[in-house]
PDB file of N, CA and C in Angstrom:
ATOM      1  N   MET K   1      35.309 -93.968 102.991  1.00 53.00           N
ATOM      2  CA  MET K   1      35.264 -92.987 101.746  1.00 53.00           C
ATOM      3  C   MET K   1      36.283 -92.325 101.297  1.00 53.00           C
ATOM      4  N   ALA K   2      37.414 -91.837 101.396  1.00 62.00           N
ATOM      5  CA  ALA K   2      38.249 -91.758 101.733  1.00 62.00           C
ATOM      6  C   ALA K   2      39.042 -93.072 100.607  1.00 62.00           C
ATOM      7  N   GLY K   3      39.493 -93.745 100.774  1.00 69.00           N
ATOM      8  CA  GLY K   3      40.293 -94.326 100.505  1.00 69.00           C
ATOM      9  C   GLY K   3      39.668 -95.239  99.065  1.00 69.00           C
ATOM     10  N   LEU K   4      38.165 -94.833  99.303  1.00 72.00           N
ATOM     11  CA  LEU K   4      37.798 -95.157  97.799  1.00 72.00           C
ATOM     12  C   LEU K   4      37.502 -93.659  96.869  1.00 72.00           C
ATOM     13  N   SER K   5      37.344 -93.402  97.067  1.00 77.00           N
ATOM     14  CA  SER K   5      38.162 -91.370  96.365  1.00 77.00           C
ATOM     15  C   SER K   5      39.551 -91.782  95.715  1.00 77.00           C
ATOM     16  N   ARG K   6      40.415 -92.510  96.719  1.00 86.00           N
ATOM     17  CA  ARG K   6      41.762 -91.684  96.250  1.00 86.00           C
ATOM     18  C   ARG K   6      42.004 -93.405  95.349  1.00 86.00           C
ATOM     19  N   GLN K   7      41.008 -94.570  95.588  1.00 91.00           N
ATOM     20  CA  GLN K   7      41.502 -95.899  94.275  1.00 91.00           C
ATOM     21  C   GLN K   7      40.715 -95.400  93.051  1.00 91.00           C
ATOM     22  N   LEU K   8      39.501 -94.201  92.705  1.00 92.00           N
ATOM     23  CA  LEU K   8      39.664 -94.161  92.084  1.00 92.00           C
ATOM     24  C   LEU K   8      40.049 -92.665  91.455  1.00 92.00           C
ATOM     25  N   GLU K   9      41.186 -91.845  92.267  1.00 93.00           N
ATOM     26  CA  GLU K   9      41.652 -91.509  91.736  1.00 93.00           C
ATOM     27  C   GLU K   9      43.268 -91.939  91.061  1.00 93.00           C
ATOM     28  N   LEU K  10      43.494 -93.419  92.002  1.00 94.00           N
ATOM     29  CA  LEU K  10      45.332 -94.000  91.037  1.00 94.00           C
ATOM     30  C   LEU K  10      44.224 -95.403  89.430  1.00 94.00           C
ATOM     31  N   ASP K  11      42.535 -95.647  89.495  1.00 95.00           N
ATOM     32  CA  ASP K  11      42.232 -95.928  88.690  1.00 95.00           C
ATOM     33  C   ASP K  11      42.009 -94.991  87.382  1.00 95.00           C
ATOM     34  N   ARG K  12      41.938 -94.150  87.574  1.00 96.00           N
ATOM     35  CA  ARG K  12      41.740 -93.148  87.170  1.00 96.00           C
ATOM     36  C   ARG K  12      43.342 -92.412  86.025  1.00 96.00           C
ATOM     37  N   LEU K  13      43.888 -92.467  86.963  1.00 96.00           N
ATOM     38  CA  LEU K  13      45.504 -91.833  86.713  1.00 96.00           C
ATOM     39  C   LEU K  13      45.969 -93.481  85.839  1.00 96.00           C
ATOM     40  N   ALA K  14      46.255 -94.648  86.480  1.00 97.00           N
ATOM     41  CA  ALA K  14      46.598 -95.564  84.908  1.00 97.00           C
ATOM     42  C   ALA K  14      46.084 -96.044  84.070  1.00 97.00           C
ATOM     43  N   LEU K  15      44.173 -95.293  84.262  1.00 97.00           N
ATOM     44  CA  LEU K  15      43.848 -94.878  82.788  1.00 97.00           C
ATOM     45  C   LEU K  15      44.389 -93.685  81.518  1.00 97.00           C
ATOM     46  N   LEU K  16      44.395 -93.024  82.211  1.00 97.00           N
ATOM     47  CA  LEU K  16      45.027 -91.717  81.444  1.00 97.00           C
ATOM     48  C   LEU K  16      46.642 -92.063  80.954  1.00 97.00           C
ATOM     49  N   HIS K  17      47.120 -92.904  81.635  1.00 97.00           N
ATOM     50  CA  HIS K  17      48.350 -93.755  81.656  1.00 97.00           C
ATOM     51  C   HIS K  17      48.617 -94.497  79.922  1.00 97.00           C
ATOM     52  N   LYS K  18      47.433 -95.082  80.420  1.00 97.00           N
ATOM     53  CA  LYS K  18      47.449 -96.612  79.546  1.00 97.00           C
ATOM     54  C   LYS K  18      46.918 -95.587  77.959  1.00 97.00           C
ATOM     55  N   THR K  19      46.207 -95.011  78.011  1.00 96.00           N
ATOM     56  CA  THR K  19      45.222 -93.949  77.501  1.00 96.00           C
ATOM     57  C   THR K  19      46.348 -93.004  76.202  1.00 96.00           C
ATOM     58  N   LEU K  20      47.571 -92.464  76.759  1.00 96.00           N
ATOM     59  CA  LEU K  20      48.026 -91.388  76.423  1.00 96.00           C
ATOM     60  C   LEU K  20      49.516 -92.674  75.454  1.00 96.00           C
ATOM     61  N   SER K  21      50.269 -93.671  76.475  1.00 96.00           N
ATOM     62  CA  SER K  21      51.076 -94.306  76.219  1.00 96.00           C
ATOM     63  C   SER K  21      50.577 -95.350  74.465  1.00 96.00           C
ATOM     64  N   GLY K  22      49.566 -95.557  74.454  1.00 95.00           N
ATOM     65  CA  GLY K  22      48.455 -96.198  73.261  1.00 95.00           C
ATOM     66  C   GLY K  22      48.905 -95.161  72.065  1.00 95.00           C
ATOM     67  N   ASN K  23      48.652 -94.063  72.551  1.00 94.00           N
ATOM     68  CA  ASN K  23      48.412 -92.847  71.159  1.00 94.00           C
ATOM     69  C   ASN K  23      50.172 -92.526  70.837  1.00 94.00           C
ATOM     70  N   GLY K  24      51.200 -92.802  71.411  1.00 94.00           N
ATOM     71  CA  GLY K  24      53.125 -92.623  70.753  1.00 94.00           C
ATOM     72  C   GLY K  24      53.597 -91.768  72.164  1.00 94.00           C
ATOM     73  N   GLU K  25      52.561 -91.392  73.759  1.00 92.00           N
ATOM     74  CA  GLU K  25      52.841 -90.524  74.320  1.00 92.00           C
ATOM     75  C   GLU K  25      54.260 -91.462  75.182  1.00 92.00           C
ATOM     76  N   LYS K  26      55.617 -90.258  75.137  1.00 94.00           N
ATOM     77  CA  LYS K  26      56.449 -90.907  76.251  1.00 94.00           C
ATOM     78  C   LYS K  26      56.206 -90.405  77.345  1.00 94.00           C
ATOM     79  N   LEU K  27      56.056 -90.799  78.408  1.00 96.00           N
ATOM     80  CA  LEU K  27      55.921 -90.789  80.183  1.00 96.00           C
ATOM     81  C   LEU K  27      56.728 -91.469  80.787  1.00 96.00           C
ATOM     82  N   PRO K  28      56.254 -91.253  81.432  1.00 96.00           N
ATOM     83  CA  PRO K  28      57.269 -92.065  82.787  1.00 96.00           C
ATOM     84  C   PRO K  28      56.487 -93.669  83.034  1.00 96.00           C
ATOM     85  N   THR K  29      56.799 -94.410  83.176  1.00 96.00           N
ATOM     86  CA  THR K  29      56.330 -95.874  83.961  1.00 96.00           C
ATOM     87  C   THR K  29      55.561 -95.790  85.035  1.00 96.00           C
ATOM     88  N   LEU K  30      54.660 -96.527  84.817  1.00 96.00           N
ATOM     89  CA  LEU K  30      54.190 -96.307  86.490  1.00 96.00           C
ATOM     90  C   LEU K  30      54.324 -96.522  87.897  1.00 96.00           C
ATOM     91  N   ASP K  31      55.864 -97.102  87.440  1.00 96.00           N
ATOM     92  CA  ASP K  31      56.389 -97.405  88.759  1.00 96.00           C
ATOM     93  C   ASP K  31      57.114 -95.944  89.423  1.00 96.00           C
ATOM     94  N   GLN K  32      57.511 -95.147  88.401  1.00 96.00           N
ATOM     95  CA  GLN K  32      58.278 -94.369  88.346  1.00 96.00           C
ATOM     96  C   GLN K  32      57.445 -92.571  89.226  1.00 96.00           C
ATOM     97  N   ILE K  33      55.775 -92.637  88.431  1.00 95.00           N
ATOM     98  CA  ILE K  33      54.697 -91.945  88.813  1.00 95.00           C
ATOM     99  C   ILE K  33      54.339 -92.449  90.476  1.00 95.00           C
ATOM    100  N   ALA K  34      54.578 -93.572  90.323  1.00 94.00           N
ATOM    101  CA  ALA K  34      54.191 -93.960  91.891  1.00 94.00           C
ATOM    102  C   ALA K  34      55.473 -93.467  93.145  1.00 94.00           C
ATOM    103  N   ASP K  35      56.526 -93.291  92.660  1.00 93.00           N
ATOM    104  CA  ASP K  35      57.308 -93.222  93.694  1.00 93.00           C
ATOM    105  C   ASP K  35      57.650 -91.589  93.329  1.00 93.00           C
ATOM    106  N   ASP K  36      57.284 -91.437  92.699  1.00 90.00           N
ATOM    107  CA  ASP K  36      57.470 -89.692  92.549  1.00 90.00           C
ATOM    108  C   ASP K  36      56.295 -89.184  93.682  1.00 90.00           C
ATOM    109  N   ILE K  37      55.173 -89.711  93.447  1.00 90.00           N
ATOM    110  CA  ILE K  37      53.460 -89.754  94.316  1.00 90.00           C
ATOM    111  C   ILE K  37      54.282 -89.398  95.397  1.00 90.00           C
ATOM    112  N   SER K  38      55.041 -91.002  96.370  1.00 90.00           N
ATOM    113  CA  SER K  38      55.028 -91.443  97.094  1.00 90.00           C
ATOM    114  C   SER K  38      55.802 -90.722  98.154  1.00 90.00           C
ATOM    115  N   GLY K  39      56.673 -90.039  97.294  1.00 86.00           N
ATOM    116  CA  GLY K  39      57.846 -89.168  98.227  1.00 86.00           C
ATOM    117  C   GLY K  39      58.928 -89.866  98.377  1.00 86.00           C
ATOM    118  N   ALA K  40      59.048 -91.052  97.558  1.00 88.00           N
ATOM    119  CA  ALA K  40      60.815 -92.190  97.527  1.00 88.00           C
ATOM    120  C   ALA K  40      61.177 -91.838  96.355  1.00 88.00           C
ATOM    121  N   ASN K  41      61.007 -90.595  95.100  1.00 88.00           N
ATOM    122  CA  ASN K  41      61.999 -90.741  94.610  1.00 88.00           C
ATOM    123  C   ASN K  41      61.353 -89.644  93.649  1.00 88.00           C
ATOM    124  N   PRO K  42      61.239 -88.576  93.949  1.00 85.00           N
ATOM    125  CA  PRO K  42      60.740 -87.246  92.812  1.00 85.00           C
ATOM    126  C   PRO K  42      60.730 -87.001  91.770  1.00 85.00           C
ATOM    127  N   LEU K  43      60.778 -86.884  90.577  1.00 85.00           N
ATOM    128  CA  LEU K  43      60.943 -86.793  89.509  1.00 85.00           C
ATOM    129  C   LEU K  43      61.269 -85.561  89.174  1.00 85.00           C
ATOM    130  N   THR K  44      60.926 -84.378  90.083  1.00 77.00           N
ATOM    131  CA  THR K  44      60.970 -83.380  89.711  1.00 77.00           C
ATOM    132  C   THR K  44      61.508 -82.777  90.674  1.00 77.00           C
ATOM    133  N   PRO K  45      62.404 -81.462  90.881  1.00 73.00           N
ATOM    134  CA  PRO K  45      63.233 -80.711  92.311  1.00 73.00           C
ATOM    135  C   PRO K  45      62.016 -79.754  93.077  1.00 73.00           C
ATOM    136  N   ASP K  46      61.826 -79.845  94.831  1.00 68.00           N
ATOM    137  CA  ASP K  46      61.708 -79.507  95.594  1.00 68.00           C
ATOM    138  C   ASP K  46      62.156 -77.863  94.543  1.00 68.00           C
ATOM    139  N   GLY K  47      61.038 -76.540  95.858  1.00 60.00           N
ATOM    140  CA  GLY K  47      61.175 -75.156  96.070  1.00 60.00           C
ATOM    141  C   GLY K  47      60.879 -74.454  95.280  1.00 60.00           C
ATOM    142  N   ASP K  48      59.619 -74.636  94.455  1.00 60.00           N
ATOM    143  CA  ASP K  48      59.090 -73.411  93.662  1.00 60.00           C
ATOM    144  C   ASP K  48      57.979 -73.538  93.910  1.00 60.00           C
ATOM    145  N   CYS K  49      57.217 -73.279  95.354  1.00 60.00           N
ATOM    146  CA  CYS K  49      56.232 -73.096  95.763  1.00 60.00           C
ATOM    147  C   CYS K  49      55.131 -73.700  95.003  1.00 60.00           C
ATOM    148  N   ASP K  50      55.508 -75.432  94.865  1.00 65.00           N
ATOM    149  CA  ASP K  50      54.274 -76.237  93.783  1.00 65.00           C
ATOM    150  C   ASP K  50      53.479 -76.371  94.815  1.00 65.00           C
ATOM    151  N   GLU K  51      51.805 -75.910  94.950  1.00 61.00           N
ATOM    152  CA  GLU K  51      50.890 -76.990  96.293  1.00 61.00           C
ATOM    153  C   GLU K  51      50.843 -77.720  95.720  1.00 61.00           C
ATOM    154  N   TYR K  52      50.892 -78.541  94.643  1.00 65.00           N
ATOM    155  CA  TYR K  52      51.098 -79.811  94.649  1.00 65.00           C
ATOM    156  C   TYR K  52      52.066 -80.790  95.079  1.00 65.00           C
ATOM    157  N   GLY K  53      53.231 -80.543  94.840  1.00 71.00           N
ATOM    158  CA  GLY K  53      53.859 -80.982  95.870  1.00 71.00           C
ATOM    159  C   GLY K  53      54.180 -81.418  96.716  1.00 71.00           C
ATOM    160  N   SER K  54      53.228 -80.322  98.065  1.00 72.00           N
ATOM    161  CA  SER K  54      53.649 -80.971  99.125  1.00 72.00           C
ATOM    162  C   SER K  54      53.105 -82.018  99.673  1.00 72.00           C
ATOM    163  N   ARG K  55      51.835 -82.507  99.074  1.00 82.00           N
ATOM    164  CA  ARG K  55      51.704 -84.012 100.373  1.00 82.00           C
ATOM    165  C   ARG K  55      51.541 -85.325  98.572  1.00 82.00           C
ATOM    166  N   SER K  56      50.878 -86.321  99.645  1.00 85.00           N
ATOM    167  CA  SER K  56      51.030 -87.486  98.678  1.00 85.00           C
ATOM    168  C   SER K  56      50.055 -87.457  97.598  1.00 85.00           C
ATOM    169  N   SER K  57      48.409 -86.798  98.634  1.00 86.00           N
ATOM    170  CA  SER K  57      47.608 -86.389  97.331  1.00 86.00           C
ATOM    171  C   SER K  57      47.518 -85.779  96.222  1.00 86.00           C
ATOM    172  N   ALA K  58      47.844 -84.922  96.973  1.00 84.00           N
ATOM    173  CA  ALA K  58      47.956 -83.700  96.128  1.00 84.00           C
ATOM    174  C   ALA K  58      48.706 -83.988  95.557  1.00 84.00           C
ATOM    175  N   ARG K  59      50.014 -84.507  95.139  1.00 88.00           N
ATOM    176  CA  ARG K  59      51.015 -84.884  93.838  1.00 88.00           C
ATOM    177  C   ARG K  59      50.083 -86.060  93.112  1.00 88.00           C
ATOM    178  N   LEU K  60      49.367 -86.703  93.864  1.00 91.00           N
ATOM    179  CA  LEU K  60      48.335 -87.684  93.052  1.00 91.00           C
ATOM    180  C   LEU K  60      47.563 -86.780  91.839  1.00 91.00           C
ATOM    181  N   GLU K  61      46.554 -85.895  92.588  1.00 89.00           N
ATOM    182  CA  GLU K  61      45.805 -84.795  91.570  1.00 89.00           C
ATOM    183  C   GLU K  61      46.760 -84.366  90.560  1.00 89.00           C
ATOM    184  N   GLY K  62      48.168 -84.139  90.908  1.00 88.00           N
ATOM    185  CA  GLY K  62      49.123 -83.065  89.889  1.00 88.00           C
ATOM    186  C   GLY K  62      49.170 -83.367  88.497  1.00 88.00           C
ATOM    187  N   TRP K  63      49.025 -84.988  89.516  1.00 92.00           N
ATOM    188  CA  TRP K  63      50.007 -86.272  87.864  1.00 92.00           C
ATOM    189  C   TRP K  63      48.049 -86.176  87.000  1.00 92.00           C
ATOM    190  N   VAL K  64      47.200 -86.350  87.864  1.00 94.00           N
ATOM    191  CA  VAL K  64      45.685 -86.708  87.174  1.00 94.00           C
ATOM    192  C   VAL K  64      45.862 -85.865  86.463  1.00 94.00           C
ATOM    193  N   SER K  65      45.684 -84.266  86.409  1.00 92.00           N
ATOM    194  CA  SER K  65      45.625 -83.120  85.826  1.00 92.00           C
ATOM    195  C   SER K  65      46.545 -83.252  85.482  1.00 92.00           C
ATOM    196  N   GLY K  66      48.093 -83.114  84.923  1.00 93.00           N
ATOM    197  CA  GLY K  66      49.050 -83.433  84.007  1.00 93.00           C
ATOM    198  C   GLY K  66      48.856 -84.208  82.778  1.00 93.00           C
ATOM    199  N   LEU K  67      48.162 -85.332  84.008  1.00 95.00           N
ATOM    200  CA  LEU K  67      48.108 -86.410  81.829  1.00 95.00           C
ATOM    201  C   LEU K  67      46.182 -85.984  81.493  1.00 95.00           C
ATOM    202  N   SER K  68      46.096 -85.949  81.591  1.00 95.00           N
ATOM    203  CA  SER K  68      44.750 -84.971  81.713  1.00 95.00           C
ATOM    204  C   SER K  68      44.157 -84.243  80.580  1.00 95.00           C
ATOM    205  N   PHE K  69      45.119 -83.234  80.721  1.00 93.00           N
ATOM    206  CA  PHE K  69      45.643 -82.274  79.207  1.00 93.00           C
ATOM    207  C   PHE K  69      46.744 -83.031  78.452  1.00 93.00           C
ATOM    208  N   GLY K  70      47.296 -84.083  78.909  1.00 92.00           N
ATOM    209  CA  GLY K  70      47.855 -84.508  77.732  1.00 92.00           C
ATOM    210  C   GLY K  70      49.681 -84.369  77.730  1.00 92.00           C
ATOM    211  N   VAL K  71      50.257 -84.010  79.260  1.00 90.00           N
ATOM    212  CA  VAL K  71      51.056 -83.924  79.536  1.00 90.00           C
ATOM    213  C   VAL K  71      52.057 -85.023  80.138  1.00 90.00           C
ATOM    214  N   ASN K  72      52.988 -84.932  79.567  1.00 91.00           N
ATOM    215  CA  ASN K  72      53.566 -85.644  80.288  1.00 91.00           C
ATOM    216  C   ASN K  72      54.605 -85.752  81.439  1.00 91.00           C
ATOM    217  N   ARG K  73      54.057 -84.828  81.997  1.00 89.00           N
ATOM    218  CA  ARG K  73      54.628 -84.674  83.396  1.00 89.00           C
ATOM    219  C   ARG K  73      53.566 -84.298  84.541  1.00 89.00           C
ATOM    220  N   ARG K  74      53.831 -84.434  86.376  1.00 86.00           N
ATOM    221  CA  ARG K  74      52.957 -83.651  87.163  1.00 86.00           C
ATOM    222  C   ARG K  74      52.584 -81.797  86.695  1.00 86.00           C
ATOM    223  N   ALA K  75      51.166 -81.394  86.497  1.00 81.00           N
ATOM    224  CA  ALA K  75      50.789 -80.466  86.728  1.00 81.00           C
ATOM    225  C   ALA K  75      50.839 -79.806  87.842  1.00 81.00           C
ATOM    226  N   LYS K  76      51.892 -78.592  88.393  1.00 77.00           N
ATOM    227  CA  LYS K  76      51.996 -77.472  89.004  1.00 77.00           C
ATOM    228  C   LYS K  76      50.836 -76.634  89.528  1.00 77.00           C
ATOM    229  N   LYS K  77      50.581 -76.352  90.994  1.00 74.00           N
ATOM    230  CA  LYS K  77      49.799 -75.534  90.845  1.00 74.00           C
ATOM    231  C   LYS K  77      50.681 -74.994  91.685  1.00 74.00           C
ATOM    232  N   PHE K  78      50.089 -73.129  92.056  1.00 70.00           N
ATOM    233  CA  PHE K  78      50.855 -72.470  92.030  1.00 70.00           C
ATOM    234  C   PHE K  78      49.892 -71.055  92.925  1.00 70.00           C
ATOM    235  N   PRO K  79      50.294 -70.673  94.433  1.00 70.00           N
ATOM    236  CA  PRO K  79      49.271 -69.935  94.777  1.00 70.00           C
ATOM    237  C   PRO K  79      49.437 -68.612  94.439  1.00 70.00           C
ATOM    238  N   ARG K  80      48.092 -67.592  94.357  1.00 67.00           N
ATOM    239  CA  ARG K  80      47.650 -66.846  93.316  1.00 67.00           C
ATOM    240  C   ARG K  80      48.328 -65.276  94.906  1.00 67.00           C
TER     241      ARG K  80
END
């Protein structure tokens, strides 16, 4: 079930990326986003208590959230 949920999030990310790119937004490539999600090559530095930055699943959630709002980067979530 977890794998299915993750695949849905990846499909949503790809659709959001395609839609925003089609609207002329300047976005990182899907490969760059994948490297950021996996932690292989982060697009932003660590160190600001970003709760989305701690795990790959959280980084994926941050990208989906950011792109959903039309932002060209991963959303950040800070503790209260």
